[in-house]
Coordinates of C-alpha atoms and ligand atoms in Angstrom, one line a residue:
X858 CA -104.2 34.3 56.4
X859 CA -103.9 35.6 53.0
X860 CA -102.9 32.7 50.9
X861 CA -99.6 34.0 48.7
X862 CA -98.2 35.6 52.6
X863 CA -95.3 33.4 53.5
X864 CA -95.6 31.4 56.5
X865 CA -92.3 31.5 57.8
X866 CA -90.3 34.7 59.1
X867 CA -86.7 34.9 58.1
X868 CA -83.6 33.7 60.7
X869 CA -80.5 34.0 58.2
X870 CA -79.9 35.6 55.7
X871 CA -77.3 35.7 52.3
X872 CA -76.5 38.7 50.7
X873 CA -77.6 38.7 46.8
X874 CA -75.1 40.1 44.1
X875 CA -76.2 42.9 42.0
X876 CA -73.8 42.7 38.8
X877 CA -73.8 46.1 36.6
X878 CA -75.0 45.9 33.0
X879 CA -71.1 45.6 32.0
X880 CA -70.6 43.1 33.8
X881 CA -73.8 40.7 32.8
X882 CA -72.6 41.1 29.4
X883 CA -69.3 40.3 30.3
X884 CA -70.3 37.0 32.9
X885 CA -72.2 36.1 30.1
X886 CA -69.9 36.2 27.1
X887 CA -66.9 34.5 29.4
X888 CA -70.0 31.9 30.0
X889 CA -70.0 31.0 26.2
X890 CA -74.0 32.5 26.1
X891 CA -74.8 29.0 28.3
X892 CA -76.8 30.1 31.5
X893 CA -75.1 26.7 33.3
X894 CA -71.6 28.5 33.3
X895 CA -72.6 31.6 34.7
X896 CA -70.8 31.9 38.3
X897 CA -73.8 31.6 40.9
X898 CA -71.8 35.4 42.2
X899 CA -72.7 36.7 39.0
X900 CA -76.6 36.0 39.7
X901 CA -78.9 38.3 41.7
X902 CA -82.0 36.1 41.4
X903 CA -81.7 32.1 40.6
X904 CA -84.8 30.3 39.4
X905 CA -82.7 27.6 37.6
X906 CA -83.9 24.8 39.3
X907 CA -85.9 23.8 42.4
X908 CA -83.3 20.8 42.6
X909 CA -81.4 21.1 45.9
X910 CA -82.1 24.9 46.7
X911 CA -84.3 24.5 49.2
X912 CA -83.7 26.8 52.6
X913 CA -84.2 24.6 55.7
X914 CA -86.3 25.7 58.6
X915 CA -84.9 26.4 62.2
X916 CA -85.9 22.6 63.3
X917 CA -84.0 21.0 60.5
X918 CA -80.8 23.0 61.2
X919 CA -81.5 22.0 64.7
X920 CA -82.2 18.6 63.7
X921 CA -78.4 18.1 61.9
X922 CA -76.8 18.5 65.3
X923 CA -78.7 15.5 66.4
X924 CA -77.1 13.6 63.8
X925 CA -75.7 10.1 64.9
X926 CA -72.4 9.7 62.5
X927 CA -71.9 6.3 63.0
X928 CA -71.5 3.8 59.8
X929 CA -74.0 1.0 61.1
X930 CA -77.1 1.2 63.3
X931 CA -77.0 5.5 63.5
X932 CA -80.4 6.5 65.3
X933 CA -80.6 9.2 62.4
X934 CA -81.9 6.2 60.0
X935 CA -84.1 5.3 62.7
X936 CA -85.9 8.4 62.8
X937 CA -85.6 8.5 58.9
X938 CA -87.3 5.3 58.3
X939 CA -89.8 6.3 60.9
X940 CA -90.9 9.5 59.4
X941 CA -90.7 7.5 55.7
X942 CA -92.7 4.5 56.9
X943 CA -95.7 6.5 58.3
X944 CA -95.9 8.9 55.5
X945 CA -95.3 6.4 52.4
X946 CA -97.1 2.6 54.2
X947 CA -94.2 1.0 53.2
X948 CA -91.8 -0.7 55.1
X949 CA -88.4 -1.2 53.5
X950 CA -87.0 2.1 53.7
X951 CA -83.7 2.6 52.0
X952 CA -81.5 6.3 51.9
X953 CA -79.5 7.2 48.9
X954 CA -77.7 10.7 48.2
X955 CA -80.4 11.4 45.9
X956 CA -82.8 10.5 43.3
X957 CA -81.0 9.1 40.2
X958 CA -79.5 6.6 42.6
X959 CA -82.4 5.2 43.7
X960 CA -83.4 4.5 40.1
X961 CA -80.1 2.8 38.6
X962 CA -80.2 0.4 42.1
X963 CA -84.1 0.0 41.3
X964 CA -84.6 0.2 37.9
X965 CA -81.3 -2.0 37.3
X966 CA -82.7 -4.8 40.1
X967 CA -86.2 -4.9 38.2
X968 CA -85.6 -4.3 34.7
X969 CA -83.2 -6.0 31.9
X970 CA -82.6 -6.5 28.9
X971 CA -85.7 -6.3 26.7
X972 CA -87.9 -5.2 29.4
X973 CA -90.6 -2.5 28.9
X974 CA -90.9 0.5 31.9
X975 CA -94.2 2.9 30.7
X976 CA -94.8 6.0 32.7
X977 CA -97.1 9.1 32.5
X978 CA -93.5 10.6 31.3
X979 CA -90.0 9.2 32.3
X980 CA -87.9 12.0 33.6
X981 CA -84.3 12.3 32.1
X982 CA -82.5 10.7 34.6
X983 CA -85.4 8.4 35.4
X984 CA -84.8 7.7 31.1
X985 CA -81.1 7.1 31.5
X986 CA -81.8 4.7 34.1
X987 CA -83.8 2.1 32.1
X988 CA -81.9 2.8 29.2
X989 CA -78.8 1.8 30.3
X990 CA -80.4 -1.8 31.7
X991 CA -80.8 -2.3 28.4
X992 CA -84.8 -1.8 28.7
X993 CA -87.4 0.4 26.9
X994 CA -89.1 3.7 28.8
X995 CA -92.6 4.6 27.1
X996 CA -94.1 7.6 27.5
X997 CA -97.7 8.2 27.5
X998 CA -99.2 11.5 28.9
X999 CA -102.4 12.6 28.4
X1000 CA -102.9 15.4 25.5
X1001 CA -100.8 18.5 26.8
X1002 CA -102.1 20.9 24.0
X1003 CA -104.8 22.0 25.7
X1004 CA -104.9 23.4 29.8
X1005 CA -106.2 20.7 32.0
X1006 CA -106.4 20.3 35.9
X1007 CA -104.7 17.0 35.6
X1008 CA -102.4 17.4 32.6
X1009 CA -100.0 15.1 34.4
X1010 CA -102.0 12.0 33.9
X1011 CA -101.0 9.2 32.0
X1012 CA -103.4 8.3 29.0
X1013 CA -105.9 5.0 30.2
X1014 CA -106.9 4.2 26.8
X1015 CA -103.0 4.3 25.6
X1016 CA -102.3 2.4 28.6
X1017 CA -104.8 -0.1 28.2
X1018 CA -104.3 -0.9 24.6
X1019 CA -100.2 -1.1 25.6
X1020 CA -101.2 -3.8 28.0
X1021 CA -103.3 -5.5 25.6
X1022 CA -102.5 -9.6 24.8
X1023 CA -99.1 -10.0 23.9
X1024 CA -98.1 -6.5 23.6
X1025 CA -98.0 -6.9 28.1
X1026 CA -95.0 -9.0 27.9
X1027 CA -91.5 -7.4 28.6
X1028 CA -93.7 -4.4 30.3
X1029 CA -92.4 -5.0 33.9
X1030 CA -93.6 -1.8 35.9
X1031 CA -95.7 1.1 35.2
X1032 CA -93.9 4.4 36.9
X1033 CA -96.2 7.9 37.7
X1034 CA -94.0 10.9 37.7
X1035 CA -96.2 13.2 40.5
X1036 CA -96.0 15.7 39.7
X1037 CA -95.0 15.3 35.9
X1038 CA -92.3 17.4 35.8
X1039 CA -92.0 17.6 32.1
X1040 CA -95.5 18.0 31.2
X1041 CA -94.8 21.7 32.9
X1042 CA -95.4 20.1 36.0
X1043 CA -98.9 19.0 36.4
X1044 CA -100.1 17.0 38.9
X1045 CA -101.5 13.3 38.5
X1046 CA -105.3 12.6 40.0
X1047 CA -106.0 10.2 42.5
X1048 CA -108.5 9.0 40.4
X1049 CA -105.9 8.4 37.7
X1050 CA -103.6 6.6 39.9
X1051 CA -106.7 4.3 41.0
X1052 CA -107.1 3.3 37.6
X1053 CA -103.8 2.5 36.6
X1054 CA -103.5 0.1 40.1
X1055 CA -106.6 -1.9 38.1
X1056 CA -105.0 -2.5 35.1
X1057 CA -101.6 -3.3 37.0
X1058 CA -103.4 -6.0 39.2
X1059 CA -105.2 -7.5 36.1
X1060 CA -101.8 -7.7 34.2
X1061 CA -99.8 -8.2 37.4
X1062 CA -97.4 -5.7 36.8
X1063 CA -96.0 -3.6 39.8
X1064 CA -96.8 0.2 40.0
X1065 CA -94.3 2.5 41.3
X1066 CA -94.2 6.3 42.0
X1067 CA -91.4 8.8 41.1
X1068 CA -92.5 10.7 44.2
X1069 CA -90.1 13.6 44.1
X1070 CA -92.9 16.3 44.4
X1071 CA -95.4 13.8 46.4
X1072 CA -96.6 16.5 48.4
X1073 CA -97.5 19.4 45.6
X1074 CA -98.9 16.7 43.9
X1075 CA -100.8 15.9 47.0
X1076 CA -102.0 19.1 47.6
X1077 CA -102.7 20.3 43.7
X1078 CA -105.3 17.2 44.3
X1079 CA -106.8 18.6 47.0
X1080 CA -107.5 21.7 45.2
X1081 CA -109.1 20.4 41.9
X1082 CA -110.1 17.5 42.5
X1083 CA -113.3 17.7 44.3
X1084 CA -114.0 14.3 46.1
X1085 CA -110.6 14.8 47.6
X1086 CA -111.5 18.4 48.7
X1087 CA -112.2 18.4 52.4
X1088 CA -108.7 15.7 52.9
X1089 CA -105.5 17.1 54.0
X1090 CA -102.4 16.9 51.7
X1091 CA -100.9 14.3 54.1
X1092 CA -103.9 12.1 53.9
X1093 CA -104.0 12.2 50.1
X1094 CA -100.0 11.9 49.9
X1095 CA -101.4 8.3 52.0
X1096 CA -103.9 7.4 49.8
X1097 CA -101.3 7.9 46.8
X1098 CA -98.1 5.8 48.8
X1099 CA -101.4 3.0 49.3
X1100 CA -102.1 2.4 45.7
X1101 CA -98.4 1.9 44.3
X1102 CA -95.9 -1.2 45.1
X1103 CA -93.3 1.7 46.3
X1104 CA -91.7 4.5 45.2
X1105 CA -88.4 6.5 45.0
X1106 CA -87.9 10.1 45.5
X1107 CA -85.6 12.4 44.9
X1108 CA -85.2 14.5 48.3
X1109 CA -83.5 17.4 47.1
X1110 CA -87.3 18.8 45.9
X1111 CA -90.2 17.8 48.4
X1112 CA -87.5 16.6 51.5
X1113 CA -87.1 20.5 51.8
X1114 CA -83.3 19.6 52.4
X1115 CA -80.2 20.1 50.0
X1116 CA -79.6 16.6 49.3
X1117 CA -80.9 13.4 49.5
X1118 CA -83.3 10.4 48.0
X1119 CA -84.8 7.5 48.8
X1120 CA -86.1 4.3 48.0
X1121 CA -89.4 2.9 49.5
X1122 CA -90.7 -0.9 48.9
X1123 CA -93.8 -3.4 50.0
X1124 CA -91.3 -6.5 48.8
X1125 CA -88.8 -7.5 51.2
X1126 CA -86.7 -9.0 48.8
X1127 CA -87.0 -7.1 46.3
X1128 CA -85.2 -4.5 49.0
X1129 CA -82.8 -7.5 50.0
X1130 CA -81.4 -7.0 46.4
X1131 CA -81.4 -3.0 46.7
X1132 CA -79.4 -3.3 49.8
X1133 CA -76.4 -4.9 48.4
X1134 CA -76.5 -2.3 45.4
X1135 CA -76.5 0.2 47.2
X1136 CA -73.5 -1.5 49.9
X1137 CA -71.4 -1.8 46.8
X1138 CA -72.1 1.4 45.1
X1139 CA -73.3 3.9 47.8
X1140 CA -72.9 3.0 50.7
X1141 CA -74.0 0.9 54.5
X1142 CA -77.8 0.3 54.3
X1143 CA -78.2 2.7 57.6
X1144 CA -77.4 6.0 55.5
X1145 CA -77.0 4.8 52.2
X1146 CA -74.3 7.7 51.0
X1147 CA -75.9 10.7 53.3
X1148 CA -74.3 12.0 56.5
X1149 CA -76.0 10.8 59.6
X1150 CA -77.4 14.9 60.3
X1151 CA -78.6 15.0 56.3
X1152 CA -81.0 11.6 57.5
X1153 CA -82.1 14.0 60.4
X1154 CA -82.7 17.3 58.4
X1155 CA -84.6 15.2 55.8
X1156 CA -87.1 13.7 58.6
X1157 CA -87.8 17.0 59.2
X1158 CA -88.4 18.2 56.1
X1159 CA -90.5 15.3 55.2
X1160 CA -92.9 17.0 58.4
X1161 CA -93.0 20.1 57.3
X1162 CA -93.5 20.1 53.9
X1163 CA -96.8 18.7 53.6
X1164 CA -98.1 21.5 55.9
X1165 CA -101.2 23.2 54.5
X1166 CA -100.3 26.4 54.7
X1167 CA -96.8 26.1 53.1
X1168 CA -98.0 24.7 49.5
X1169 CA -101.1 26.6 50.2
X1170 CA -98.9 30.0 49.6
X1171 CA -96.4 27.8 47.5
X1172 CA -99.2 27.5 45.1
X1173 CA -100.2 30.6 45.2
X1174 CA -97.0 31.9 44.6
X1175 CA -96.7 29.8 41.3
X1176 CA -100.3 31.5 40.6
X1177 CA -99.4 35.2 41.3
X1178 CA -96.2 34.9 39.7
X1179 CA -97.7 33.2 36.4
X1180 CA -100.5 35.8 35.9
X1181 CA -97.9 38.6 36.5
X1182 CA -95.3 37.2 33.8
X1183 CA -98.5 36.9 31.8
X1184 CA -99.5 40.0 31.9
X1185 CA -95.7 41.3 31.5
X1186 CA -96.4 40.2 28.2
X1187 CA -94.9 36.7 28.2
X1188 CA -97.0 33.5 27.2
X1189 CA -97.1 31.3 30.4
X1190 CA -98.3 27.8 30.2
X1191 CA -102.1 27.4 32.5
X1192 CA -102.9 26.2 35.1
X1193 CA -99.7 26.9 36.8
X1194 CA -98.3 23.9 39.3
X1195 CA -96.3 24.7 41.9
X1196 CA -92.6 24.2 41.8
X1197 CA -92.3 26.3 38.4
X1198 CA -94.0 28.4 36.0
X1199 CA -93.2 28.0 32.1
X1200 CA -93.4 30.2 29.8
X1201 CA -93.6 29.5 25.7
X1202 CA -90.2 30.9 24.2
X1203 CA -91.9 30.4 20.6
X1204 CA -95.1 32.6 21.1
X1205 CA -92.8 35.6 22.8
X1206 CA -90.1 35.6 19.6
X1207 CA -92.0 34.3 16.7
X1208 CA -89.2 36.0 14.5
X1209 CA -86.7 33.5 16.1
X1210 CA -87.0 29.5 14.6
X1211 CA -86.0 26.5 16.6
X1212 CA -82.9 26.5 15.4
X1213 CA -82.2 30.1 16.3
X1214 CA -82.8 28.9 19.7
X1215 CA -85.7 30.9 20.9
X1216 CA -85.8 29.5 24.7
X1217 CA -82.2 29.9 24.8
X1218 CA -82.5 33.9 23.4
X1219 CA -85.4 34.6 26.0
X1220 CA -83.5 33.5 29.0
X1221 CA -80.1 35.0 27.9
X1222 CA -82.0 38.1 27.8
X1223 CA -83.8 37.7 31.0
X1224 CA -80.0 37.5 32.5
X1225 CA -78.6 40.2 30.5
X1226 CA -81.7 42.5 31.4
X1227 CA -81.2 42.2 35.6
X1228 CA -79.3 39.2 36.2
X1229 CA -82.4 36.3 36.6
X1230 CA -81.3 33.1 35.4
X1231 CA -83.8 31.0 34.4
X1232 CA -83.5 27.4 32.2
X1233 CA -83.7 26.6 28.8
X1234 CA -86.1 23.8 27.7
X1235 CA -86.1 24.3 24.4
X1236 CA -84.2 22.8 21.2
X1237 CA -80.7 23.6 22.9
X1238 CA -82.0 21.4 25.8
X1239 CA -84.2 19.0 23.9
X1240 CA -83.6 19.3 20.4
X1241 CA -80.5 17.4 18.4
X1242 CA -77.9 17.9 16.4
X1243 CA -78.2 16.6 12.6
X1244 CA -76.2 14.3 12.4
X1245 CA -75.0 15.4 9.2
X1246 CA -74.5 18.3 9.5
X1247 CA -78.0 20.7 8.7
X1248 CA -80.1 21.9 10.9
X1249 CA -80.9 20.5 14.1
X1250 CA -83.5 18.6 14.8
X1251 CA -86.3 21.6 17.4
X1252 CA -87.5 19.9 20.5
X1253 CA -91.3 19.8 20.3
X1254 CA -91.8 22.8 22.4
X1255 CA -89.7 25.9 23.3
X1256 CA -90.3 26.2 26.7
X1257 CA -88.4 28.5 29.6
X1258 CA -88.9 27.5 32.9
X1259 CA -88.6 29.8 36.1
X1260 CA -88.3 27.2 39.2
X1261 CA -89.2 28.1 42.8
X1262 CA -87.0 27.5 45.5
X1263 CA -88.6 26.5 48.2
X1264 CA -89.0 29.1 50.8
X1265 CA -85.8 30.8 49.6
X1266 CA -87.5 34.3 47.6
X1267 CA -90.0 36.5 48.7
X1268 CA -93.1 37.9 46.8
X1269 CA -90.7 41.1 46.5
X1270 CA -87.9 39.6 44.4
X1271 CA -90.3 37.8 42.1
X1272 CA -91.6 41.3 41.6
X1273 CA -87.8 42.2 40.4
X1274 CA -88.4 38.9 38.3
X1275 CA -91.6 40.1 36.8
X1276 CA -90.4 43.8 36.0
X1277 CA -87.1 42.4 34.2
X1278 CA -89.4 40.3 32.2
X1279 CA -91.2 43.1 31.3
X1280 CA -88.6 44.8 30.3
X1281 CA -87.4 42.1 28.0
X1282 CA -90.7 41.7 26.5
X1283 CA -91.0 45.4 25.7
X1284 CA -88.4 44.9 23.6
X1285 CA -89.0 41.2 22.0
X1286 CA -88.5 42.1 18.8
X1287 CA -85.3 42.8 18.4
X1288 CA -83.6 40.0 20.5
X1289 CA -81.2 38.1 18.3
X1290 CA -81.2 34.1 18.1
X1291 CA -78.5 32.0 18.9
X1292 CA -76.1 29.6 16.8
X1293 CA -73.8 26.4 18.5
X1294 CA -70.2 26.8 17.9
X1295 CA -69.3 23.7 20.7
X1296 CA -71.5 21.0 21.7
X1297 CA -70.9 17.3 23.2
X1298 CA -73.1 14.6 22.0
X1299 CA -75.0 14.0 25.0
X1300 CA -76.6 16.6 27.3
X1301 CA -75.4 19.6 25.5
X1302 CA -77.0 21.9 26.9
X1303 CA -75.1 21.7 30.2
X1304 CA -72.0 23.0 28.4
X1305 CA -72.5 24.1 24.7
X1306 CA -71.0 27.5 23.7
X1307 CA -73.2 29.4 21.9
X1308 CA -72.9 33.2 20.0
X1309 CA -75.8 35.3 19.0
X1310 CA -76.8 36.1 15.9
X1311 CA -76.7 39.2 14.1
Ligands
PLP1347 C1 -84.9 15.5 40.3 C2 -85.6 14.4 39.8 C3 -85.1 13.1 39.7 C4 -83.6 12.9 39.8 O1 -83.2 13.2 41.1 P1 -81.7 13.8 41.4 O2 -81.8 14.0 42.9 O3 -81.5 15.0 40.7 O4 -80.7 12.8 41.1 C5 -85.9 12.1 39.3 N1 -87.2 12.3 39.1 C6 -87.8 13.5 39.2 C7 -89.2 13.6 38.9 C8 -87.0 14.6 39.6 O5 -87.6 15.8 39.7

């Protein structure tokens, strides 16, 4: 089978809007130039996130009319916790409506006031989190500047010196992001997450995984990392669950489902203590915010997806598509992972400085040029306003990411993608930067208004 053919045949189908040139300039002046409040009907093809766009197969739509609705006891948790125990070892198996709710129960049960969280990188939510328990997240990835085959590790010699003497107390857990979504989503070796279990036993610290892409983690292993070679992605997704003290997920990315997340735990009272969180904030233990049929459809999902031949073609797909946007002339970020490829912003409009908001200018343009909507990581997304009033302070990269729905485009409307981006790159030169007329202090990327310049 040729590894980029999908492996599914299609069963329903959605009709995709084709605005005119008109009126993508108009969507996107009424928008305020911010991709987030473009109208999903004014968008022919969608690689914003991977987040919750995820087209469920024929047995999961099947699998949400078995769905038992009632509050306490609902079979649908029992096949839930089933599917969750086998794939993850763990035995305390707790739903939640998705992943940032699994970390402010967690996170706000385990960590307090003063207490240290380190991670391979925290992601934003995961961030917010520990922050608002009053504790400290510390990042320490391995050097990104240069391609690796696991840039997602977290640095052992950083780690090691962290934990050193009295510089361990206050740390509480150590939390691998796999994949790590915001090193451009590189996966973490098994080798890596062997070694950090070592230094967690000697310091007695618990390890947890942020296993929202467990299984293209699990399956990028398999592929470069040789003494894991002839092992399916399940059994290496195993051997990953075996070395941590549990894990949360978001399901809305590797669950293959819309919505959903979970938390997963050795320590029984530890998960005593998540249960009446999430009773008082979420919802009964049995379904933990979710309908009954979402607790089905997510079983599934958590079958399917770590099927060899879907990330097999998913990360070919992520391959194929990067060397094509390459060679449309945009700098894309190598190796490519699988749930996105990213593409430097910086190197494609050197005339344009962070401030001019180079990510945000490539991806306005992108839309603008054939209505693809891709999302800004750049200064708008991670950079800051001064303070006082001069220019803000640029992120540390100007990166655009295009996510991949799962199983929701074919090779044929990437090709769309690739000749839009093209088109946009023939033309670099000339695309205007950006200025903020409207931001909030937090997140202001979700809603800034923005005009072009020049
Ligand atoms: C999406 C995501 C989260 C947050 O999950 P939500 O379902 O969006 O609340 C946490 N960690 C990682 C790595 C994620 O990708």
């Amino acid at each position: 089978m040729p590894a980029f053919m999908e492996p599914f045949r299609i069963k329903s189908v959605e009709p995709i809007p084709f605005p005119s040139t008109e009126e993508r300039r108009t969507a996107l002046a009424d928008a305020g130039h911010n991709l987030f409040r473009v109208p999903s009907r004014a968008i022919t093809i969608d690689l914003l996130t991977d987040s919750g766009t995820n087209a469920m197969s024929a047995a999961q739509w099947s699998a949400l009319l078995s769905g038992d609705e009632s509050y306490a006891g609902a079979t649908s948790f029992e096949h839930f916790r089933a599917v969750v125990r086998e794939l993850t070892g763990f035995d305390e198996v707790i739903p939640v409506h998705q992943g940032r709710a699994a970390e402010r129960i967690l996170l706000g049960e385990l960590l307090g006031a003063g207490d240290v969280s380190i991670s391979n990188t925290h992601f934003d939510t995961t961030r917010a989190a520990i922050e608002s328990a009053g504790a400290t997240a510390v990042d320490l990835p391995v050097d990104q500047t240069s391609p690796s085959a696991f840039g997602g590790d977290i640095d052992l010699g950083l780690l090691e010196e962290r934990l050193r003497g009295t510089r361990a107390n206050g740390v509480r857990c150590v939390v691998l992001t796999i994949t790590n979504n915001a090193g451009g989503g590189q996966p973490v070796s098994l080798a890596n997450v062997t070694a950090v279990r070592q230094l967690c036993d000697r310091h007695r610290i618990m390890l947890l995984l942020d296993a929202s892409r467990f299984a293209e983690n699990a399956y990028l292993i398999t592929e470069r990392e040789p003494s894991e070679a002839g092992r399916s992605p399940r059994e290496v997704a195993h051997a990953l669950f075996s070395l941590a003290d549990g894990c949360w997920a978001s399901l809305k990315k590797d669950g293959l489902a819309n919505i959903g997340g979970l938390i997963a735990l050795r320590d029984t009272e530890l998960a005593r203590r998540c249960r009446q969180q999430l009773i008082a904030f979420e919802g009964f233990p049995t379904y933990g915010g979710l309908a009954g049929r979402d607790l089905d459809a997510l079983a599934q999902g958590l079958l399917e997806v770590t099927d060899p031949a879907y990330l097999r073609y998913r990360a070919s797909t992520a391959r194929w598509f990067g060397e094509q946007l390459s060679e449309a002339g945009l700098s894309v970020l190598q190796p490519t992972g699988c749930h996105a490829v990213y593409v430097d912003a910086a190197q494609v409009l050197p005339h344009i400085s962070p401030e001019q908001l180079p990510a945000t200018a490539l991806a306005n343009e992108l839309y603008l040029a054939g209505a693809v909507r891709v999302s800004d990581l750049g200064t708008l997304a991670f950079g800051r306003a001064d303070p006082d009033g001069g220019v803000d302070i640029a992120a540390p990269r100007e990166l655009v990411r295009f996510a991949l729905p799962r199983r929701v485009y074919t090779k044929s409307h990437l090709e769309y993608v690739v000749d839009v981006a093209a088109n946009v790159a023939a033309k670099a030169a000339q695309i205007p930067g950006y200025r903020i007329v409207e931001q909030a202090p937090v997140l202001r990327h979700f809603t800034a208004v923005l005009m072009p310049l020049g």
